[in-house]
Amino acid sequence: MVFGNDKPIYLEIGCGKGKFIFEMAKKHPNINFIGIEKFDSVIVRALQKIVNEPLDNVRLLRIDAAFLTSIFAINEISCVYLNFSDPWPKPSHARRRLTSPQYLERYRAVLQPLSSIFFKTDNFPLFSFSMMSFVNSGLKINHISLDCHREQELNNVETEFETRFSTAGKPIYYIKAQYKESNDDKAIIS
Ligand code: SAM
């Protein structure tokens, strides 16, 4: 057990340079955070933040999220954050999007029942694809925002990409989606 305690574990997948995971860990000392990033050249920037200001409740993993189920046990994770995931605009690359049905099944395999996914993007095509993917994969949509920066009650913590896009005047789309006990009653949108 890497954290040495029973506190819930929240993942950020594609944590980039780590601003979000580091700020969340400071803000929520009773939660353990793991930032997942596939590129060495990016994750070293996140690591530098933790070296400069060590925190007990944050760890980083340099892996491709496609292999999540080989790393984590069933029910080990309590929550997933997907912030400004790569949009992979070509239809032939849709399976690589971190909100594709294939990835949602991987998250389901390691998440506790009824866990939530928090998703933010500046990219409208990825936002609409993700909405359809959540619903068609049997998740319940709890909250949608067409600009989460206008909703103070979300207590938003900004990421590096988010600061860049919102400073350029772009709205930040937000979805909170929750896995259901069973997805037998799933809706279909197309
Ligand atoms: N979340 C950060 C932010 O908002 O500032 C970084 C956003 S950046 C556009 C997307 C990041 O996700 C990149 O650093 C990329 O390497 C990482 N990424 C993309 N696909 C991934 C995967 N399958 N597994 C792990 N990381 C991934």
PDB file of C-alpha atoms and ligand atoms in Angstrom:
ATOM      1  CA  MET A   1       0.000   0.000   0.000  1.00  0.00           C
ATOM      2  CA  VAL A   2       1.875   3.009  -1.286  1.00  0.00           C
ATOM      3  CA  PHE A   3       0.194   5.660   0.894  1.00  0.00           C
ATOM      4  CA  GLY A   4       0.167   3.587   4.113  1.00  0.00           C
ATOM      5  CA  ASN A   5      -3.407   4.585   4.965  1.00  0.00           C
ATOM      6  CA  ASP A   6      -7.015   3.862   3.956  1.00  0.00           C
ATOM      7  CA  LYS A   7      -7.917   7.282   2.585  1.00  0.00           C
ATOM      8  CA  PRO A   8      -9.694   7.314  -0.780  1.00  0.00           C
ATOM      9  CA  ILE A   9      -7.571   7.488  -3.918  1.00  0.00           C
ATOM     10  CA  TYR A  10      -8.452   9.967  -6.673  1.00  0.00           C
ATOM     11  CA  LEU A  11      -6.754   9.768 -10.093  1.00  0.00           C
ATOM     12  CA  GLU A  12      -6.033  12.483 -12.612  1.00  0.00           C
ATOM     13  CA  ILE A  13      -5.388  10.852 -15.974  1.00  0.00           C
ATOM     14  CA  GLY A  14      -3.152  12.911 -18.252  1.00  0.00           C
ATOM     15  CA  CYS A  15      -1.944  15.152 -15.414  1.00  0.00           C
ATOM     16  CA  GLY A  16       0.570  16.980 -17.599  1.00  0.00           C
ATOM     17  CA  LYS A  17       2.796  19.301 -15.551  1.00  0.00           C
ATOM     18  CA  GLY A  18       0.832  18.594 -12.374  1.00  0.00           C
ATOM     19  CA  LYS A  19      -0.612  21.946 -11.249  1.00  0.00           C
ATOM     20  CA  PHE A  20      -4.113  20.522 -10.711  1.00  0.00           C
ATOM     21  CA  ILE A  21      -3.090  17.359  -8.825  1.00  0.00           C
ATOM     22  CA  PHE A  22      -0.664  19.285  -6.637  1.00  0.00           C
ATOM     23  CA  GLU A  23      -3.212  21.981  -5.712  1.00  0.00           C
ATOM     24  CA  MET A  24      -5.930  19.388  -5.096  1.00  0.00           C
ATOM     25  CA  ALA A  25      -3.598  17.441  -2.798  1.00  0.00           C
ATOM     26  CA  LYS A  26      -2.843  20.577  -0.799  1.00  0.00           C
ATOM     27  CA  LYS A  27      -6.525  21.468  -0.583  1.00  0.00           C
ATOM     28  CA  HIS A  28      -7.709  17.949   0.403  1.00  0.00           C
ATOM     29  CA  PRO A  29      -5.239  16.352   2.842  1.00  0.00           C
ATOM     30  CA  ASN A  30      -7.698  13.517   3.625  1.00  0.00           C
ATOM     31  CA  ILE A  31      -7.626  12.256   0.051  1.00  0.00           C
ATOM     32  CA  ASN A  32      -4.749  10.514  -1.717  1.00  0.00           C
ATOM     33  CA  PHE A  33      -4.093  11.699  -5.274  1.00  0.00           C
ATOM     34  CA  ILE A  34      -2.278   9.942  -8.105  1.00  0.00           C
ATOM     35  CA  GLY A  35      -1.372  11.800 -11.294  1.00  0.00           C
ATOM     36  CA  ILE A  36      -0.973   9.600 -14.359  1.00  0.00           C
ATOM     37  CA  GLU A  37       0.986  10.817 -17.364  1.00  0.00           C
ATOM     38  CA  LYS A  38       2.432   8.907 -20.278  1.00  0.00           C
ATOM     39  CA  PHE A  39       5.397  11.135 -21.193  1.00  0.00           C
ATOM     40  CA  ASP A  40       8.632  11.401 -19.178  1.00  0.00           C
ATOM     41  CA  SER A  41       9.344  14.857 -20.563  1.00  0.00           C
ATOM     42  CA  VAL A  42       6.035  16.150 -19.132  1.00  0.00           C
ATOM     43  CA  ILE A  43       5.847  14.264 -15.837  1.00  0.00           C
ATOM     44  CA  VAL A  44       9.273  15.537 -14.738  1.00  0.00           C
ATOM     45  CA  ARG A  45       7.714  18.992 -14.552  1.00  0.00           C
ATOM     46  CA  ALA A  46       5.055  17.637 -12.176  1.00  0.00           C
ATOM     47  CA  LEU A  47       7.701  15.794 -10.181  1.00  0.00           C
ATOM     48  CA  GLN A  48       9.637  19.032  -9.764  1.00  0.00           C
ATOM     49  CA  LYS A  49       6.640  20.612  -7.998  1.00  0.00           C
ATOM     50  CA  ILE A  50       6.547  17.743  -5.486  1.00  0.00           C
ATOM     51  CA  VAL A  51      10.314  17.845  -4.947  1.00  0.00           C
ATOM     52  CA  ASN A  52      10.042  21.563  -4.196  1.00  0.00           C
ATOM     53  CA  GLU A  53       7.115  21.104  -1.803  1.00  0.00           C
ATOM     54  CA  PRO A  54       6.763  17.456  -0.649  1.00  0.00           C
ATOM     55  CA  LEU A  55       3.244  16.218   0.174  1.00  0.00           C
ATOM     56  CA  ASP A  56       2.309  12.871   1.781  1.00  0.00           C
ATOM     57  CA  ASN A  57      -0.887  12.489  -0.230  1.00  0.00           C
ATOM     58  CA  VAL A  58       0.272  12.747  -3.833  1.00  0.00           C
ATOM     59  CA  ARG A  59       2.109  10.316  -6.115  1.00  0.00           C
ATOM     60  CA  LEU A  60       2.852  10.312  -9.847  1.00  0.00           C
ATOM     61  CA  LEU A  61       2.826   7.354 -12.222  1.00  0.00           C
ATOM     62  CA  ARG A  62       4.470   7.421 -15.644  1.00  0.00           C
ATOM     63  CA  ILE A  63       2.222   5.003 -17.525  1.00  0.00           C
ATOM     64  CA  ASP A  64      -0.181   4.936 -20.438  1.00  0.00           C
ATOM     65  CA  ALA A  65      -3.711   4.917 -19.002  1.00  0.00           C
ATOM     66  CA  ALA A  66      -4.540   2.046 -21.367  1.00  0.00           C
ATOM     67  CA  PHE A  67      -2.755  -0.176 -18.792  1.00  0.00           C
ATOM     68  CA  LEU A  68      -4.662   1.074 -15.720  1.00  0.00           C
ATOM     69  CA  THR A  69      -6.251  -2.289 -15.060  1.00  0.00           C
ATOM     70  CA  SER A  70      -2.811  -3.951 -14.750  1.00  0.00           C
ATOM     71  CA  ILE A  71      -1.783  -1.443 -12.075  1.00  0.00           C
ATOM     72  CA  PHE A  72      -4.861  -0.963  -9.891  1.00  0.00           C
ATOM     73  CA  ALA A  73      -7.117  -3.494  -8.190  1.00  0.00           C
ATOM     74  CA  ILE A  74     -10.895  -3.734  -8.575  1.00  0.00           C
ATOM     75  CA  ASN A  75     -12.591  -1.003  -6.448  1.00  0.00           C
ATOM     76  CA  GLU A  76      -9.253   0.581  -5.502  1.00  0.00           C
ATOM     77  CA  ILE A  77     -10.055   4.024  -6.919  1.00  0.00           C
ATOM     78  CA  SER A  78     -12.751   6.480  -5.774  1.00  0.00           C
ATOM     79  CA  CYS A  79     -12.766   9.151  -8.472  1.00  0.00           C
ATOM     80  CA  VAL A  80     -11.271  10.058 -11.878  1.00  0.00           C
ATOM     81  CA  TYR A  81     -10.419  13.522 -13.223  1.00  0.00           C
ATOM     82  CA  LEU A  82      -9.914  14.055 -16.961  1.00  0.00           C
ATOM     83  CA  ASN A  83      -8.663  17.569 -17.620  1.00  0.00           C
ATOM     84  CA  PHE A  84      -8.121  18.872 -21.166  1.00  0.00           C
ATOM     85  CA  SER A  85      -7.565  15.411 -22.571  1.00  0.00           C
ATOM     86  CA  ASP A  86      -6.070  15.219 -26.064  1.00  0.00           C
ATOM     87  CA  PRO A  87      -9.005  15.566 -28.523  1.00  0.00           C
ATOM     88  CA  TRP A  88      -7.746  13.097 -31.178  1.00  0.00           C
ATOM     89  CA  PRO A  89      -9.920  14.817 -33.854  1.00  0.00           C
ATOM     90  CA  LYS A  90      -9.728  12.108 -36.557  1.00  0.00           C
ATOM     91  CA  PRO A  91     -12.697   9.705 -36.335  1.00  0.00           C
ATOM     92  CA  SER A  92     -10.276   6.812 -36.852  1.00  0.00           C
ATOM     93  CA  HIS A  93      -8.543   7.811 -33.582  1.00  0.00           C
ATOM     94  CA  ALA A  94     -11.711   8.022 -31.465  1.00  0.00           C
ATOM     95  CA  ARG A  95     -10.714   4.976 -29.378  1.00  0.00           C
ATOM     96  CA  ARG A  96      -7.670   6.903 -28.138  1.00  0.00           C
ATOM     97  CA  ARG A  97      -9.803   9.644 -26.546  1.00  0.00           C
ATOM     98  CA  LEU A  98      -9.696   9.281 -22.767  1.00  0.00           C
ATOM     99  CA  THR A  99     -13.519   9.492 -22.671  1.00  0.00           C
ATOM    100  CA  SER A 100     -14.057   6.766 -25.295  1.00  0.00           C
ATOM    101  CA  PRO A 101     -16.244   3.797 -24.267  1.00  0.00           C
ATOM    102  CA  GLN A 102     -13.082   1.668 -24.224  1.00  0.00           C
ATOM    103  CA  TYR A 103     -11.445   3.919 -21.598  1.00  0.00           C
ATOM    104  CA  LEU A 104     -14.692   4.254 -19.615  1.00  0.00           C
ATOM    105  CA  GLU A 105     -14.725   0.453 -19.255  1.00  0.00           C
ATOM    106  CA  ARG A 106     -11.122   0.497 -17.994  1.00  0.00           C
ATOM    107  CA  TYR A 107     -12.017   3.121 -15.376  1.00  0.00           C
ATOM    108  CA  ARG A 108     -15.115   1.146 -14.379  1.00  0.00           C
ATOM    109  CA  ALA A 109     -12.898  -1.868 -13.707  1.00  0.00           C
ATOM    110  CA  VAL A 110     -10.832  -0.074 -11.045  1.00  0.00           C
ATOM    111  CA  LEU A 111     -13.425   2.365  -9.640  1.00  0.00           C
ATOM    112  CA  GLN A 112     -15.733   1.691  -6.719  1.00  0.00           C
ATOM    113  CA  PRO A 113     -19.427   1.392  -7.679  1.00  0.00           C
ATOM    114  CA  LEU A 114     -21.205   4.771  -8.049  1.00  0.00           C
ATOM    115  CA  SER A 115     -17.906   6.658  -8.486  1.00  0.00           C
ATOM    116  CA  SER A 116     -17.743   9.890 -10.483  1.00  0.00           C
ATOM    117  CA  ILE A 117     -15.696  11.169 -13.400  1.00  0.00           C
ATOM    118  CA  PHE A 118     -15.004  14.899 -13.602  1.00  0.00           C
ATOM    119  CA  PHE A 119     -14.220  16.104 -17.106  1.00  0.00           C
ATOM    120  CA  LYS A 120     -13.165  19.561 -18.376  1.00  0.00           C
ATOM    121  CA  THR A 121     -12.250  20.692 -21.879  1.00  0.00           C
ATOM    122  CA  ASP A 122     -12.120  23.769 -24.092  1.00  0.00           C
ATOM    123  CA  ASN A 123     -12.830  21.584 -27.131  1.00  0.00           C
ATOM    124  CA  PHE A 124     -16.502  21.449 -28.147  1.00  0.00           C
ATOM    125  CA  PRO A 125     -16.249  18.355 -30.398  1.00  0.00           C
ATOM    126  CA  LEU A 126     -14.544  16.448 -27.561  1.00  0.00           C
ATOM    127  CA  PHE A 127     -17.158  17.735 -25.109  1.00  0.00           C
ATOM    128  CA  SER A 128     -20.053  16.474 -27.252  1.00  0.00           C
ATOM    129  CA  PHE A 129     -18.308  13.164 -28.014  1.00  0.00           C
ATOM    130  CA  SER A 130     -17.682  12.673 -24.283  1.00  0.00           C
ATOM    131  CA  MET A 131     -21.274  13.441 -23.365  1.00  0.00           C
ATOM    132  CA  MET A 132     -22.490  10.778 -25.800  1.00  0.00           C
ATOM    133  CA  SER A 133     -19.860   8.325 -24.640  1.00  0.00           C
ATOM    134  CA  PHE A 134     -20.800   8.775 -20.944  1.00  0.00           C
ATOM    135  CA  VAL A 135     -24.508   8.302 -21.642  1.00  0.00           C
ATOM    136  CA  ASN A 136     -24.063   5.430 -24.090  1.00  0.00           C
ATOM    137  CA  SER A 137     -21.765   3.693 -21.577  1.00  0.00           C
ATOM    138  CA  GLY A 138     -24.498   3.851 -18.945  1.00  0.00           C
ATOM    139  CA  LEU A 139     -23.182   6.701 -16.782  1.00  0.00           C
ATOM    140  CA  LYS A 140     -25.549   9.226 -15.263  1.00  0.00           C
ATOM    141  CA  ILE A 141     -24.838  12.887 -16.006  1.00  0.00           C
ATOM    142  CA  ASN A 142     -24.990  14.832 -12.731  1.00  0.00           C
ATOM    143  CA  HIS A 143     -23.799  18.227 -13.919  1.00  0.00           C
ATOM    144  CA  ILE A 144     -23.047  19.928 -17.228  1.00  0.00           C
ATOM    145  CA  SER A 145     -21.635  23.409 -17.564  1.00  0.00           C
ATOM    146  CA  LEU A 146     -21.009  25.323 -20.777  1.00  0.00           C
ATOM    147  CA  ASP A 147     -18.539  27.478 -18.832  1.00  0.00           C
ATOM    148  CA  CYS A 148     -17.564  26.230 -15.410  1.00  0.00           C
ATOM    149  CA  HIS A 149     -15.740  29.482 -14.679  1.00  0.00           C
ATOM    150  CA  ARG A 150     -19.160  31.107 -14.301  1.00  0.00           C
ATOM    151  CA  GLU A 151     -20.145  28.639 -11.554  1.00  0.00           C
ATOM    152  CA  GLN A 152     -18.419  29.649  -8.328  1.00  0.00           C
ATOM    153  CA  GLU A 153     -19.935  26.746  -6.380  1.00  0.00           C
ATOM    154  CA  LEU A 154     -17.869  24.244  -8.381  1.00  0.00           C
ATOM    155  CA  ASN A 155     -14.771  25.433  -6.471  1.00  0.00           C
ATOM    156  CA  ASN A 156     -12.799  24.889  -9.640  1.00  0.00           C
ATOM    157  CA  VAL A 157      -9.064  24.247  -9.475  1.00  0.00           C
ATOM    158  CA  GLU A 158      -7.400  25.310 -12.731  1.00  0.00           C
ATOM    159  CA  THR A 159      -4.946  23.240 -14.747  1.00  0.00           C
ATOM    160  CA  GLU A 160      -2.066  24.606 -16.835  1.00  0.00           C
ATOM    161  CA  PHE A 161      -4.010  24.208 -20.105  1.00  0.00           C
ATOM    162  CA  GLU A 162      -7.146  25.674 -18.562  1.00  0.00           C
ATOM    163  CA  THR A 163      -5.393  28.889 -17.559  1.00  0.00           C
ATOM    164  CA  ARG A 164      -4.057  29.217 -21.083  1.00  0.00           C
ATOM    165  CA  PHE A 165      -7.467  28.657 -22.731  1.00  0.00           C
ATOM    166  CA  SER A 166      -9.546  30.752 -20.338  1.00  0.00           C
ATOM    167  CA  THR A 167      -7.051  33.620 -20.579  1.00  0.00           C
ATOM    168  CA  ALA A 168      -7.614  33.455 -24.353  1.00  0.00           C
ATOM    169  CA  GLY A 169     -11.369  33.908 -23.692  1.00  0.00           C
ATOM    170  CA  LYS A 170     -12.477  30.318 -24.372  1.00  0.00           C
ATOM    171  CA  PRO A 171     -15.333  28.810 -22.334  1.00  0.00           C
ATOM    172  CA  ILE A 172     -14.460  25.759 -20.266  1.00  0.00           C
ATOM    173  CA  TYR A 173     -16.939  22.901 -20.691  1.00  0.00           C
ATOM    174  CA  TYR A 174     -17.496  20.671 -17.683  1.00  0.00           C
ATOM    175  CA  ILE A 175     -19.251  17.349 -17.064  1.00  0.00           C
ATOM    176  CA  LYS A 176     -19.664  15.373 -13.862  1.00  0.00           C
ATOM    177  CA  ALA A 177     -20.739  11.829 -14.735  1.00  0.00           C
ATOM    178  CA  GLN A 178     -21.396   8.962 -12.356  1.00  0.00           C
ATOM    179  CA  TYR A 179     -21.252   5.200 -12.840  1.00  0.00           C
ATOM    180  CA  LYS A 180     -24.495   3.440 -11.984  1.00  0.00           C
ATOM    181  CA  GLU A 181     -24.952   0.183 -10.064  1.00  0.00           C
ATOM    182  CA  SER A 182     -26.021  -1.420 -13.339  1.00  0.00           C
ATOM    183  CA  ASN A 183     -26.135  -0.017 -16.869  1.00  0.00           C
ATOM    184  CA  ASP A 184     -29.131  -2.099 -17.970  1.00  0.00           C
ATOM    185  CA  ASP A 185     -31.285   1.013 -18.225  1.00  0.00           C
ATOM    186  CA  LYS A 186     -28.777   3.018 -20.258  1.00  0.00           C
ATOM    187  CA  ALA A 187     -30.050   5.690 -22.609  1.00  0.00           C
ATOM    188  CA  ILE A 188     -28.773   5.997 -26.164  1.00  0.00           C
ATOM    189  CA  ILE A 189     -27.911   9.354 -27.731  1.00  0.00           C
ATOM    190  CA  SER A 190     -26.452   9.766 -31.177  1.00  0.00           C
TER     191      SER A 190
HETATM  192  N1  SAM B   1      -4.304  17.887 -17.688  1.00  0.00           N
HETATM  193  C1  SAM B   1      -3.242  18.810 -18.039  1.00  0.00           C
HETATM  194  C2  SAM B   1      -3.777  20.208 -18.152  1.00  0.00           C
HETATM  195  O1  SAM B   1      -4.998  20.360 -18.234  1.00  0.00           O
HETATM  196  O2  SAM B   1      -2.973  21.147 -18.114  1.00  0.00           O
HETATM  197  C3  SAM B   1      -2.546  18.382 -19.358  1.00  0.00           C
HETATM  198  C4  SAM B   1      -3.427  18.417 -20.579  1.00  0.00           C
HETATM  199  S1  SAM B   1      -2.581  17.839 -22.043  1.00  0.00           S
HETATM  200  C5  SAM B   1      -3.534  18.466 -23.346  1.00  0.00           C
HETATM  201  C6  SAM B   1      -3.021  16.127 -22.068  1.00  0.00           C
HETATM  202  C7  SAM B   1      -2.018  15.264 -21.306  1.00  0.00           C
HETATM  203  O3  SAM B   1      -2.529  13.936 -21.230  1.00  0.00           O
HETATM  204  C8  SAM B   1      -0.676  15.189 -22.002  1.00  0.00           C
HETATM  205  O4  SAM B   1       0.349  15.509 -21.079  1.00  0.00           O
HETATM  206  C9  SAM B   1      -0.593  13.745 -22.465  1.00  0.00           C
HETATM  207  O5  SAM B   1       0.720  13.234 -22.485  1.00  0.00           O
HETATM  208  C10 SAM B   1      -1.468  13.031 -21.438  1.00  0.00           C
HETATM  209  N2  SAM B   1      -2.046  11.783 -21.952  1.00  0.00           N
HETATM  210  C11 SAM B   1      -2.715  11.622 -23.107  1.00  0.00           C
HETATM  211  N3  SAM B   1      -3.098  10.352 -23.277  1.00  0.00           N
HETATM  212  C12 SAM B   1      -2.657   9.679 -22.170  1.00  0.00           C
HETATM  213  C13 SAM B   1      -2.733   8.316 -21.766  1.00  0.00           C
HETATM  214  N4  SAM B   1      -3.312   7.388 -22.526  1.00  0.00           N
HETATM  215  N5  SAM B   1      -2.179   7.982 -20.574  1.00  0.00           N
HETATM  216  C14 SAM B   1      -1.561   8.912 -19.807  1.00  0.00           C
HETATM  217  N6  SAM B   1      -1.455  10.214 -20.162  1.00  0.00           N
HETATM  218  C15 SAM B   1      -1.994  10.594 -21.318  1.00  0.00           C
END
